[in-house]
PDB file of C-alpha atoms in Angstrom:
ATOM      1  CA  UNK A  12       4.720   3.641  40.350  1.00 42.00           C
ATOM      2  CA  UNK A  13       5.310  -0.117  40.633  1.00 49.00           C
ATOM      3  CA  UNK A  14       3.606  -1.746  43.584  1.00 62.00           C
ATOM      4  CA  UNK A  15       0.840   0.824  43.786  1.00 74.00           C
ATOM      5  CA  UNK A  16      -1.616  -1.413  41.892  1.00 84.00           C
ATOM      6  CA  UNK A  17      -2.637  -3.363  44.993  1.00 90.00           C
ATOM      7  CA  UNK A  18      -3.453  -0.104  46.787  1.00 90.00           C
ATOM      8  CA  UNK A  19      -5.591   1.125  43.894  1.00 89.00           C
ATOM      9  CA  UNK A  20      -7.385  -2.225  43.723  1.00 92.00           C
ATOM     10  CA  UNK A  21      -8.056  -2.163  47.456  1.00 93.00           C
ATOM     11  CA  UNK A  22      -9.338   1.421  47.251  1.00 92.00           C
ATOM     12  CA  UNK A  23     -11.568   0.422  44.326  1.00 93.00           C
ATOM     13  CA  UNK A  24     -13.049  -2.470  46.292  1.00 93.00           C
ATOM     14  CA  UNK A  25     -13.611  -0.251  49.318  1.00 95.00           C
ATOM     15  CA  UNK A  26     -15.248   2.444  47.194  1.00 94.00           C
ATOM     16  CA  UNK A  27     -17.513  -0.076  45.459  1.00 94.00           C
ATOM     17  CA  UNK A  28     -18.541  -1.477  48.846  1.00 94.00           C
ATOM     18  CA  UNK A  29     -19.211   2.034  50.104  1.00 95.00           C
ATOM     19  CA  UNK A  30     -21.382   2.880  47.106  1.00 95.00           C
ATOM     20  CA  UNK A  31     -23.325  -0.354  47.596  1.00 91.00           C
ATOM     21  CA  UNK A  32     -23.842   0.419  51.290  1.00 92.00           C
ATOM     22  CA  UNK A  33     -25.129   3.906  50.475  1.00 93.00           C
ATOM     23  CA  UNK A  34     -27.498   2.540  47.826  1.00 88.00           C
ATOM     24  CA  UNK A  35     -28.900  -0.090  50.192  1.00 84.00           C
ATOM     25  CA  UNK A  36     -29.111   2.456  53.004  1.00 87.00           C
ATOM     26  CA  UNK A  37     -31.157   4.809  50.855  1.00 86.00           C
ATOM     27  CA  UNK A  38     -33.541   1.993  49.991  1.00 81.00           C
ATOM     28  CA  UNK A  39     -33.947   0.980  53.629  1.00 81.00           C
ATOM     29  CA  UNK A  40     -34.387   4.547  54.882  1.00 82.00           C
ATOM     30  CA  UNK A  41     -36.801   5.446  52.092  1.00 80.00           C
ATOM     31  CA  UNK A  42     -39.162   2.888  53.610  1.00 66.00           C
ATOM     32  CA  UNK A  43     -39.808   0.482  50.786  1.00 59.00           C
ATOM     33  CA  UNK A  44     -41.209  -2.968  51.412  1.00 61.00           C
ATOM     34  CA  UNK A  45     -37.772  -4.458  50.856  1.00 62.00           C
ATOM     35  CA  UNK A  46     -34.214  -3.482  50.062  1.00 57.00           C
ATOM     36  CA  UNK A  47     -34.904  -4.432  46.450  1.00 60.00           C
ATOM     37  CA  UNK A  48     -37.894  -2.079  46.246  1.00 62.00           C
ATOM     38  CA  UNK A  49     -37.006   0.703  43.831  1.00 65.00           C
ATOM     39  CA  UNK A  50     -40.497   2.035  43.256  1.00 72.00           C
ATOM     40  CA  UNK A  51     -39.689   5.543  44.496  1.00 78.00           C
ATOM     41  CA  UNK A  52     -37.767   8.091  42.433  1.00 84.00           C
ATOM     42  CA  UNK A  53     -35.115   8.498  45.134  1.00 84.00           C
ATOM     43  CA  UNK A  54     -34.440   4.775  45.314  1.00 84.00           C
ATOM     44  CA  UNK A  55     -34.492   4.309  41.543  1.00 86.00           C
ATOM     45  CA  UNK A  56     -32.297   7.210  40.471  1.00 91.00           C
ATOM     46  CA  UNK A  57     -29.836   7.107  43.344  1.00 92.00           C
ATOM     47  CA  UNK A  58     -29.493   3.363  42.811  1.00 90.00           C
ATOM     48  CA  UNK A  59     -28.803   3.880  39.121  1.00 94.00           C
ATOM     49  CA  UNK A  60     -26.179   6.562  39.771  1.00 96.00           C
ATOM     50  CA  UNK A  61     -24.552   4.542  42.554  1.00 95.00           C
ATOM     51  CA  UNK A  62     -24.514   1.423  40.344  1.00 95.00           C
ATOM     52  CA  UNK A  63     -22.499   3.431  37.820  1.00 97.00           C
ATOM     53  CA  UNK A  64     -20.222   4.633  40.636  1.00 97.00           C
ATOM     54  CA  UNK A  65     -19.616   1.009  41.618  1.00 96.00           C
ATOM     55  CA  UNK A  66     -18.768   0.135  38.021  1.00 97.00           C
ATOM     56  CA  UNK A  67     -16.310   3.063  37.924  1.00 97.00           C
ATOM     57  CA  UNK A  68     -14.625   1.789  41.094  1.00 96.00           C
ATOM     58  CA  UNK A  69     -14.622  -1.714  39.620  1.00 95.00           C
ATOM     59  CA  UNK A  70     -12.653  -0.520  36.605  1.00 97.00           C
ATOM     60  CA  UNK A  71      -9.777   0.304  38.993  1.00 95.00           C
ATOM     61  CA  UNK A  72     -10.012  -3.130  40.579  1.00 95.00           C
ATOM     62  CA  UNK A  73      -9.468  -4.673  37.154  1.00 95.00           C
ATOM     63  CA  UNK A  74      -7.098  -2.041  35.721  1.00 94.00           C
ATOM     64  CA  UNK A  75      -5.407  -0.118  38.520  1.00 93.00           C
ATOM     65  CA  UNK A  76      -3.207   1.985  36.198  1.00 92.00           C
ATOM     66  CA  UNK A  77      -6.067   3.308  34.069  1.00 95.00           C
ATOM     67  CA  UNK A  78      -6.535   7.087  33.871  1.00 95.00           C
ATOM     68  CA  UNK A  79      -9.704   8.547  35.426  1.00 96.00           C
ATOM     69  CA  UNK A  80     -11.208   9.769  32.137  1.00 97.00           C
ATOM     70  CA  UNK A  81     -10.642   6.384  30.485  1.00 97.00           C
ATOM     71  CA  UNK A  82     -12.157   4.648  33.517  1.00 97.00           C
ATOM     72  CA  UNK A  83     -15.144   7.001  33.341  1.00 98.00           C
ATOM     73  CA  UNK A  84     -15.722   6.311  29.667  1.00 98.00           C
ATOM     74  CA  UNK A  85     -15.384   2.570  30.280  1.00 98.00           C
ATOM     75  CA  UNK A  86     -17.813   2.649  33.219  1.00 98.00           C
ATOM     76  CA  UNK A  87     -20.486   4.677  31.424  1.00 98.00           C
ATOM     77  CA  UNK A  88     -20.080   2.573  28.268  1.00 98.00           C
ATOM     78  CA  UNK A  89     -20.536  -0.632  30.266  1.00 97.00           C
ATOM     79  CA  UNK A  90     -23.631   0.766  31.983  1.00 97.00           C
ATOM     80  CA  UNK A  91     -25.112   1.909  28.682  1.00 98.00           C
ATOM     81  CA  UNK A  92     -24.397  -1.493  27.137  1.00 96.00           C
ATOM     82  CA  UNK A  93     -26.179  -3.248  30.003  1.00 95.00           C
ATOM     83  CA  UNK A  94     -29.116  -0.832  29.729  1.00 96.00           C
ATOM     84  CA  UNK A  95     -29.402  -1.351  25.969  1.00 96.00           C
ATOM     85  CA  UNK A  96     -29.171  -5.115  26.482  1.00 95.00           C
ATOM     86  CA  UNK A  97     -32.399  -4.797  28.463  1.00 94.00           C
ATOM     87  CA  UNK A  98     -34.167  -4.042  25.176  1.00 95.00           C
ATOM     88  CA  UNK A  99     -33.604  -7.675  24.191  1.00 94.00           C
ATOM     89  CA  UNK A 100     -35.494  -9.121  27.142  1.00 90.00           C
ATOM     90  CA  UNK A 101     -32.588 -11.389  28.036  1.00 93.00           C
ATOM     91  CA  UNK A 102     -31.829  -9.611  31.349  1.00 90.00           C
ATOM     92  CA  UNK A 103     -35.511  -9.807  32.346  1.00 89.00           C
ATOM     93  CA  UNK A 104     -35.503 -13.540  31.677  1.00 92.00           C
ATOM     94  CA  UNK A 105     -32.262 -14.063  33.616  1.00 92.00           C
ATOM     95  CA  UNK A 106     -33.528 -11.855  36.445  1.00 88.00           C
ATOM     96  CA  UNK A 107     -36.494 -14.156  36.978  1.00 91.00           C
ATOM     97  CA  UNK A 108     -34.056 -16.935  37.828  1.00 92.00           C
ATOM     98  CA  UNK A 109     -31.275 -15.078  39.593  1.00 91.00           C
ATOM     99  CA  UNK A 110     -31.141 -12.262  42.122  1.00 86.00           C
ATOM    100  CA  UNK A 111     -27.539 -11.582  41.078  1.00 87.00           C
ATOM    101  CA  UNK A 112     -28.638 -11.158  37.456  1.00 89.00           C
ATOM    102  CA  UNK A 113     -31.367  -8.772  38.559  1.00 86.00           C
ATOM    103  CA  UNK A 114     -28.909  -6.645  40.525  1.00 81.00           C
ATOM    104  CA  UNK A 115     -26.249  -6.590  37.805  1.00 87.00           C
ATOM    105  CA  UNK A 116     -28.332  -6.546  34.619  1.00 89.00           C
ATOM    106  CA  UNK A 117     -31.590  -4.958  35.705  1.00 86.00           C
ATOM    107  CA  UNK A 118     -34.916  -5.892  34.206  1.00 87.00           C
ATOM    108  CA  UNK A 119     -36.473  -3.175  32.038  1.00 89.00           C
ATOM    109  CA  UNK A 120     -34.984  -0.518  29.777  1.00 93.00           C
ATOM    110  CA  UNK A 121     -35.370   3.047  31.021  1.00 94.00           C
ATOM    111  CA  UNK A 122     -33.881   5.793  28.854  1.00 96.00           C
ATOM    112  CA  UNK A 123     -33.619   8.063  31.903  1.00 96.00           C
ATOM    113  CA  UNK A 124     -31.051   5.666  33.352  1.00 96.00           C
ATOM    114  CA  UNK A 125     -28.653   6.546  30.533  1.00 97.00           C
ATOM    115  CA  UNK A 126     -28.308  10.054  31.993  1.00 97.00           C
ATOM    116  CA  UNK A 127     -28.145   8.855  35.613  1.00 97.00           C
ATOM    117  CA  UNK A 128     -25.155   6.661  34.789  1.00 97.00           C
ATOM    118  CA  UNK A 129     -23.262   9.790  33.767  1.00 98.00           C
ATOM    119  CA  UNK A 130     -24.401  11.491  36.988  1.00 97.00           C
ATOM    120  CA  UNK A 131     -22.905   8.609  38.964  1.00 97.00           C
ATOM    121  CA  UNK A 132     -19.542   8.680  37.187  1.00 98.00           C
ATOM    122  CA  UNK A 133     -18.781  12.256  36.126  1.00 98.00           C
ATOM    123  CA  UNK A 134     -18.288  13.723  39.633  1.00 97.00           C
ATOM    124  CA  UNK A 135     -15.888  10.893  40.480  1.00 96.00           C
ATOM    125  CA  UNK A 136     -13.836  11.517  37.343  1.00 97.00           C
ATOM    126  CA  UNK A 137     -13.690  15.260  38.025  1.00 97.00           C
ATOM    127  CA  UNK A 138     -12.721  14.663  41.659  1.00 95.00           C
ATOM    128  CA  UNK A 139     -10.042  12.130  40.811  1.00 93.00           C
ATOM    129  CA  UNK A 140      -8.542  14.262  38.031  1.00 94.00           C
ATOM    130  CA  UNK A 141      -8.482  17.226  40.407  1.00 93.00           C
ATOM    131  CA  UNK A 142      -6.777  15.254  43.169  1.00 89.00           C
ATOM    132  CA  UNK A 143      -4.229  13.832  40.704  1.00 88.00           C
ATOM    133  CA  UNK A 144      -3.420  17.337  39.410  1.00 92.00           C
ATOM    134  CA  UNK A 145      -3.136  18.759  42.913  1.00 90.00           C
ATOM    135  CA  UNK A 146      -0.802  15.969  43.974  1.00 86.00           C
ATOM    136  CA  UNK A 147       1.404  16.348  40.908  1.00 88.00           C
ATOM    137  CA  UNK A 148       1.698  20.142  41.453  1.00 89.00           C
ATOM    138  CA  UNK A 149       2.514  19.863  45.129  1.00 85.00           C
ATOM    139  CA  UNK A 150       5.374  17.469  44.528  1.00 75.00           C
ATOM    140  CA  UNK A 151       6.534  14.297  46.107  1.00 51.00           C
ATOM    141  CA  UNK A 152       3.245  12.415  46.014  1.00 52.00           C
ATOM    142  CA  UNK A 153       2.410  10.262  43.019  1.00 52.00           C
ATOM    143  CA  UNK A 154      -0.941  10.570  41.325  1.00 51.00           C
ATOM    144  CA  UNK A 155      -3.647   8.171  42.468  1.00 53.00           C
ATOM    145  CA  UNK A 156      -3.622   6.282  39.165  1.00 52.00           C
ATOM    146  CA  UNK A 157       0.077   6.536  38.339  1.00 43.00           C
TER     147      UNK A 157
END
């Protein structure tokens, strides 16, 4: 549906902001020395999954008409690419100079993160596909990503 792109973009931005707020909230409530402290398993793995969730939401900001499965594949692929880039040491070097680089690129490769990215994206894809199917069956309402 023409004109729905702005709504999808706005929803994507809101979702990404929500995921970021949850991730920071977990870090604060888990009692680390700082919001950037990810030394505990809860902070590390929830942060990884929520990072992937933010990337998934970001796909809709950039491409509002994309289908949920395609967005999921794109989000996980991006996350895996960033994680594999950490094997080069470039993100670690950039992270020493920039907080933004640290938050976006990470510092050290962790193979466990590859699975947590899927954990952060897969439920969102399943939920969005389910909602789209329900809406299309119950008539009148366009799918979220139409």
